[in-house]
Coordinates of C-alpha atoms in Angstrom, one line a residue:
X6 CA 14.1 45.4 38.2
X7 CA 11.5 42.7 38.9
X8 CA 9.0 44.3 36.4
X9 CA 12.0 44.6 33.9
X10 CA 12.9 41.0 33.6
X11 CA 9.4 39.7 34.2
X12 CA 8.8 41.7 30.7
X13 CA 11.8 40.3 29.0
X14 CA 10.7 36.6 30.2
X15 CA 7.5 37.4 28.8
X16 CA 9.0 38.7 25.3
X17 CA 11.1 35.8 25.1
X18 CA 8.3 33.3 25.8
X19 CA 6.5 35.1 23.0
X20 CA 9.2 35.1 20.8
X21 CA 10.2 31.8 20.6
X22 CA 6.1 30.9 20.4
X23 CA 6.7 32.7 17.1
X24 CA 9.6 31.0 16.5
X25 CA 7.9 27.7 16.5
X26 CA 4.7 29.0 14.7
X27 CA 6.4 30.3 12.4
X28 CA 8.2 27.1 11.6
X29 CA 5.5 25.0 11.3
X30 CA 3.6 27.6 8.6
X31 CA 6.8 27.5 6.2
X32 CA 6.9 24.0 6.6
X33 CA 3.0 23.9 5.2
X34 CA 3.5 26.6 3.0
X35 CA 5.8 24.5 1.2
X36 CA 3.4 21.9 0.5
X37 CA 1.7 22.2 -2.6
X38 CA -0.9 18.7 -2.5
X39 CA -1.7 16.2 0.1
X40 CA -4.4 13.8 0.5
X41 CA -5.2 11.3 3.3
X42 CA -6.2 8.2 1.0
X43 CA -9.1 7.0 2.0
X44 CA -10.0 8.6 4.6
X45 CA -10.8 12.3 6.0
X46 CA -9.6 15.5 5.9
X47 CA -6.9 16.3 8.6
X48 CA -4.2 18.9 9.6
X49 CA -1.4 17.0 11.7
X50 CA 1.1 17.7 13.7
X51 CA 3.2 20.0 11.4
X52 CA 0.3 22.2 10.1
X53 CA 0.0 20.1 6.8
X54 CA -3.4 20.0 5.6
X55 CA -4.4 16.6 4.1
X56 CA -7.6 16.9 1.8
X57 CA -10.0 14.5 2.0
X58 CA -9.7 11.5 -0.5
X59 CA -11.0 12.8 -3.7
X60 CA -11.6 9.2 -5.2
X61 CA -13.8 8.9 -2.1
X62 CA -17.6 8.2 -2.9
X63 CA -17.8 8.6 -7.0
X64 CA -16.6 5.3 -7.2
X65 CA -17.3 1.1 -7.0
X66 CA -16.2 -0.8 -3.5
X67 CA -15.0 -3.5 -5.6
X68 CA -11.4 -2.7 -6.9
X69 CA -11.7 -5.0 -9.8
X70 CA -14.3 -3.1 -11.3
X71 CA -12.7 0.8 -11.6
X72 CA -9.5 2.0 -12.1
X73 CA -9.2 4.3 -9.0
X74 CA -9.3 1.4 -6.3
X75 CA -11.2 1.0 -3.1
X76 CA -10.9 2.9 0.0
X77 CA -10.3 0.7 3.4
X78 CA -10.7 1.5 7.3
X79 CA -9.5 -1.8 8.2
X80 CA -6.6 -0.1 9.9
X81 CA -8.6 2.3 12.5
X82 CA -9.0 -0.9 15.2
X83 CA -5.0 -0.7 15.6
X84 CA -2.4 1.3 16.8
X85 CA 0.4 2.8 14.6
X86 CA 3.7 2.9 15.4
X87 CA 6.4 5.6 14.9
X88 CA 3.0 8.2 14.7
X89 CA 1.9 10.6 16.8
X90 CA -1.2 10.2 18.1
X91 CA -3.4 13.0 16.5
X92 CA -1.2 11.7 13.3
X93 CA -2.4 8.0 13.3
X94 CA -5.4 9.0 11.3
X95 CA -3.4 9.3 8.6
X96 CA -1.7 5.6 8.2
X97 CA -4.8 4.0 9.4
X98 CA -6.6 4.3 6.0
X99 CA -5.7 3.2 2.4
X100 CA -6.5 3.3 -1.0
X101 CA -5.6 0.0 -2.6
X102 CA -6.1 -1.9 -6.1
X103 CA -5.2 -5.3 -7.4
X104 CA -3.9 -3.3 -10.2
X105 CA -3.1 0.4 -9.8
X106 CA -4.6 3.5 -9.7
X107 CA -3.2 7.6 -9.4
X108 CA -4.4 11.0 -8.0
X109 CA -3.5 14.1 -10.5
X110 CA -1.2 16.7 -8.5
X111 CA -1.2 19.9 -10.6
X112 CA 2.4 21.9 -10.2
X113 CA 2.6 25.1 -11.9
X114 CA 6.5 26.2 -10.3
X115 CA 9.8 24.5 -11.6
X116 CA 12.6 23.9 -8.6
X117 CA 12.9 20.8 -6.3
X118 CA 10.3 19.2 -4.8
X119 CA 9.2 15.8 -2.2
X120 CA 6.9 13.5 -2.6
X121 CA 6.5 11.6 0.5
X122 CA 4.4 8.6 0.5
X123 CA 2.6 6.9 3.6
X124 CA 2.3 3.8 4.5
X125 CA 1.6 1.4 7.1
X126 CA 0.8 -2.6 7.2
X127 CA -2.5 -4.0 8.4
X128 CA -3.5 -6.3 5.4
X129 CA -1.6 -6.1 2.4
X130 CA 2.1 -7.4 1.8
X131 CA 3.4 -5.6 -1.4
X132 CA 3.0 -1.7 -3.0
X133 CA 4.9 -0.2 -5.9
X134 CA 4.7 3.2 -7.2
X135 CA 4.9 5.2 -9.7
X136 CA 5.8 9.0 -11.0
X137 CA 4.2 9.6 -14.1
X138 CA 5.5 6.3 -15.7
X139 CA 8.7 6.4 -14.1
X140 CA 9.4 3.2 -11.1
X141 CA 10.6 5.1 -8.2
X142 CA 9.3 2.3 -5.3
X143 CA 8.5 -1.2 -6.2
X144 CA 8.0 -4.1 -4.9
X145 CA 7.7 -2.5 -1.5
X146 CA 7.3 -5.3 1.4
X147 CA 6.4 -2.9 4.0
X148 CA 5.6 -5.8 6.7
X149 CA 9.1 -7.3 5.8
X150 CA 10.8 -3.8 6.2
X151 CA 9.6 -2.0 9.7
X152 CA 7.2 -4.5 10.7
X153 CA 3.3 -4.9 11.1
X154 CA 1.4 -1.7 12.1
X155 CA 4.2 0.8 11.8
X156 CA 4.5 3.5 10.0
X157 CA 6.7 4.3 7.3
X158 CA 7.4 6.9 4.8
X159 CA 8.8 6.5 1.1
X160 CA 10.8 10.4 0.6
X161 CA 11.5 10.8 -3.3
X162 CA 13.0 13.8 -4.4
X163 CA 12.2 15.1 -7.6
X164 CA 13.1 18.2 -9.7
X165 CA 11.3 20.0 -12.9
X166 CA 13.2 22.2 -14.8
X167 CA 12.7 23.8 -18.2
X168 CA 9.6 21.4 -19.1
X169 CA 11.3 18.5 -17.9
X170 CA 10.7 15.9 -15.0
X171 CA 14.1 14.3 -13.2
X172 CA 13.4 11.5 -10.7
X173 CA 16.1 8.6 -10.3
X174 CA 18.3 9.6 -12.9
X175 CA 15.5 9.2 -15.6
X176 CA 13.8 12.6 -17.3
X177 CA 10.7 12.8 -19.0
X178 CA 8.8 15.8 -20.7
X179 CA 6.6 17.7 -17.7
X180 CA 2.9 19.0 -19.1
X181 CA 2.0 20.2 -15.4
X182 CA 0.6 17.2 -13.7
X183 CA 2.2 15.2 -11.5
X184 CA 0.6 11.6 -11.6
X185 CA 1.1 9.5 -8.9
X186 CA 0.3 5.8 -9.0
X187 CA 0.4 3.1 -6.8
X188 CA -1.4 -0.4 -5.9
X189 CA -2.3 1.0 -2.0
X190 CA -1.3 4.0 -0.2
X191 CA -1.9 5.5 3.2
X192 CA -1.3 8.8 2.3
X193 CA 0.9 11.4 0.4
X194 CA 2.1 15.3 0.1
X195 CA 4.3 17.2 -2.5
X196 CA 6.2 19.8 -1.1
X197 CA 8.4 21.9 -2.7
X198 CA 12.4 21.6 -1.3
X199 CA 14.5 19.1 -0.7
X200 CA 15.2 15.7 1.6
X201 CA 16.5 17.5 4.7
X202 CA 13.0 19.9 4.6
X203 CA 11.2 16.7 5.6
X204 CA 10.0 15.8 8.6
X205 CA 10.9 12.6 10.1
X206 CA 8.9 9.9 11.7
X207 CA 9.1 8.9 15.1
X208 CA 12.6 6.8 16.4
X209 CA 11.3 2.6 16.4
X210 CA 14.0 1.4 18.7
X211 CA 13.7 -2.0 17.2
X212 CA 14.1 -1.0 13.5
X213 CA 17.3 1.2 14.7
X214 CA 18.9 -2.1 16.0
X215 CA 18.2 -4.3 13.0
X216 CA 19.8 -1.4 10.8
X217 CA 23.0 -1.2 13.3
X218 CA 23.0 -5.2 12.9
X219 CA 22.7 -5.1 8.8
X220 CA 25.7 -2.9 8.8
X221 CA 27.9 -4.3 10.8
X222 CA 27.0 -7.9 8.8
X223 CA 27.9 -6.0 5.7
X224 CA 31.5 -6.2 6.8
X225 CA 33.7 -8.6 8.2
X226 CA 37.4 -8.8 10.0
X227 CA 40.1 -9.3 7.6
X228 CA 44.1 -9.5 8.0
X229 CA 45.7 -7.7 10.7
X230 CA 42.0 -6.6 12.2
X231 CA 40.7 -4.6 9.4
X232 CA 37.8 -4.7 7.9
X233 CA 36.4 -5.7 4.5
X234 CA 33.3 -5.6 3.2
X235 CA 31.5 -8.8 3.3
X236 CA 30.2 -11.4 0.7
X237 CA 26.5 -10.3 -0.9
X238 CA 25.2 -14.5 -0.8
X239 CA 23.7 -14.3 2.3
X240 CA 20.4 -15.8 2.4
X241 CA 17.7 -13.8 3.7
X242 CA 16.1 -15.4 7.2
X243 CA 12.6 -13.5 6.1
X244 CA 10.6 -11.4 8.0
X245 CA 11.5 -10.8 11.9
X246 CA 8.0 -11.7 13.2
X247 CA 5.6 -14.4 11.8
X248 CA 3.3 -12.3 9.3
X249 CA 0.0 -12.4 11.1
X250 CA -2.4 -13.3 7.9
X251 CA 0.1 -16.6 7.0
X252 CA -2.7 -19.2 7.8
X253 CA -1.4 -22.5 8.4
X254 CA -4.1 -25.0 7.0
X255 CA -2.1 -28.1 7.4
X256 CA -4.2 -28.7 11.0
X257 CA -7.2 -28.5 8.9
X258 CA -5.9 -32.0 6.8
X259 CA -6.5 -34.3 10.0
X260 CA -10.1 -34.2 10.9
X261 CA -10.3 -35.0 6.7
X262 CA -7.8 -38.1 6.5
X263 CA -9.4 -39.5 9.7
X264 CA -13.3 -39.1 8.3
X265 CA -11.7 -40.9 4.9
X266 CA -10.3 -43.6 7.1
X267 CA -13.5 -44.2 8.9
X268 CA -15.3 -44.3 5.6
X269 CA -13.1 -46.4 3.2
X270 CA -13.5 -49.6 6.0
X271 CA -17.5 -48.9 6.2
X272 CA -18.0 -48.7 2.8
X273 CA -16.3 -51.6 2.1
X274 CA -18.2 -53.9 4.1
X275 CA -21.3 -52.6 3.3
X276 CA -20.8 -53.6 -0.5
X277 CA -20.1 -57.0 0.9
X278 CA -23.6 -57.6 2.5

């Protein structure tokens, strides 16, 4: 009996193994394209495998001068937020431009598909993106939104059907390329299914308090204790935390009015003599 049920533990343990193997393949099956921007290849925690940044090396390391942007490590001296570990690699590089640039994502299958693009704030204040021509994120404020050094994931859905491309309610003719464009960018994938096929990033106790607080402001008590939904004129209060690259140069005025009040006086009596 012993022997018996040592042998089913030992099946079980290997079936669920499989279980969980088998998982994380169908998850990366499913995705067609990724690309760690600016950085290395890597395979993370789901079995996704990024490709190194194909705009790395053929071009300029000034922005201004190309259209496919600069690659920047600035973000591999801090720790990410709402990542794994092994994962961090992956919103601790960018590709940025002051303009915009795109990666090419060839899809030869009609059906649903994800793009899911990474992000993560250790410089810049702004992104907006791009699917061929169509807005589908702008004016991103990623420090204003989860905070500095987090990470944080833009999901849009996306469908191609019959040579045509659907994203946010706008459709466009599909000639089998996917062109993604941004103005910086941790990383990204395309996967073919749907929102609830993605995997989600790491609870951030301190983002899941401010959205509990936003919804409750969104409504207030009315007559006989129900609720209404509230006025939209609030003011915005800004950013939670002071954003670390504000300088304040107004310290920098003092040492400069006193030097012109020491030299006004001088110069003045000098001309006398």
């Amino acid at each position: 009996m012993r022997q018996t049920a040592g042998c089913w533990l030992l099946l079980s343990g290997l079936l669920a193994l499989c279980g969980a193997s088998g998982a994380l393949s169908s998850l990366a099956d499913q995705v067609i394209w990724a690309v760690n921007c600016g950085g290395e290849a890597h395979t993370d925690t789901h079995g996704i495998h990024y490709k190194k940044d194909p705009l790395e090396g053929k071009l300029g390391k000034e922005p201004q001068k190309n259209n496919e942007g600069a690659a920047s490590d600035y973000g591999m001296r801090l720790p990410i937020l709402r990542s794994s570990p092994e994962d961090q690699i992956l919103y601790q590089t960018e590709r940025y431009n002051e303009d915009s640039f795109s990666y090419e994502v060839p899809i030869r299958e009609e059906g649903d598909y994800v793009v899911v693009l990474k992000f993560a704030e250790v410089y810049f204040a702004q992104s907006q993106q791009k699917l061929n021509s169509h807005f589908v994120v702008k004016d991103l404020d990623i420090f204003d939104k989860v905070g500095h050094s987090t990470a944080h994931d833009e999901i849009v859905p996306f469908s191609i059907v019959k040579g045509k491309l659907s994203v946010n309610g706008e459709v466009s003719t599909f000639n089998g390329k996917l062109t993604v464009e941004f103005v910086k960018v941790c990383g990204l994938y395309v996967m073919k299914g749907t929102l609830e096929d993605v995997p989600k990033l790491q609870p951030h106790p301190g983002l899941e308090k401010k959205e509990e607080e936003e919804e409750e402001e969104e409504y207030e008590e009315g007559g006989e204790g129900k609720k209404t939904p509230a006025a939209k004129h609030r003011v915005q209060s800004g950013p939670r935390t002071p954003n670390p690259y504000a300088a304040d140069n107004s310290s920098l005025m003092f040492p400069i009015l006193v030097s012109f009040g020491v030299f006004i006086p001088t110069l003045f009596c000098l001309c006398r003599l």
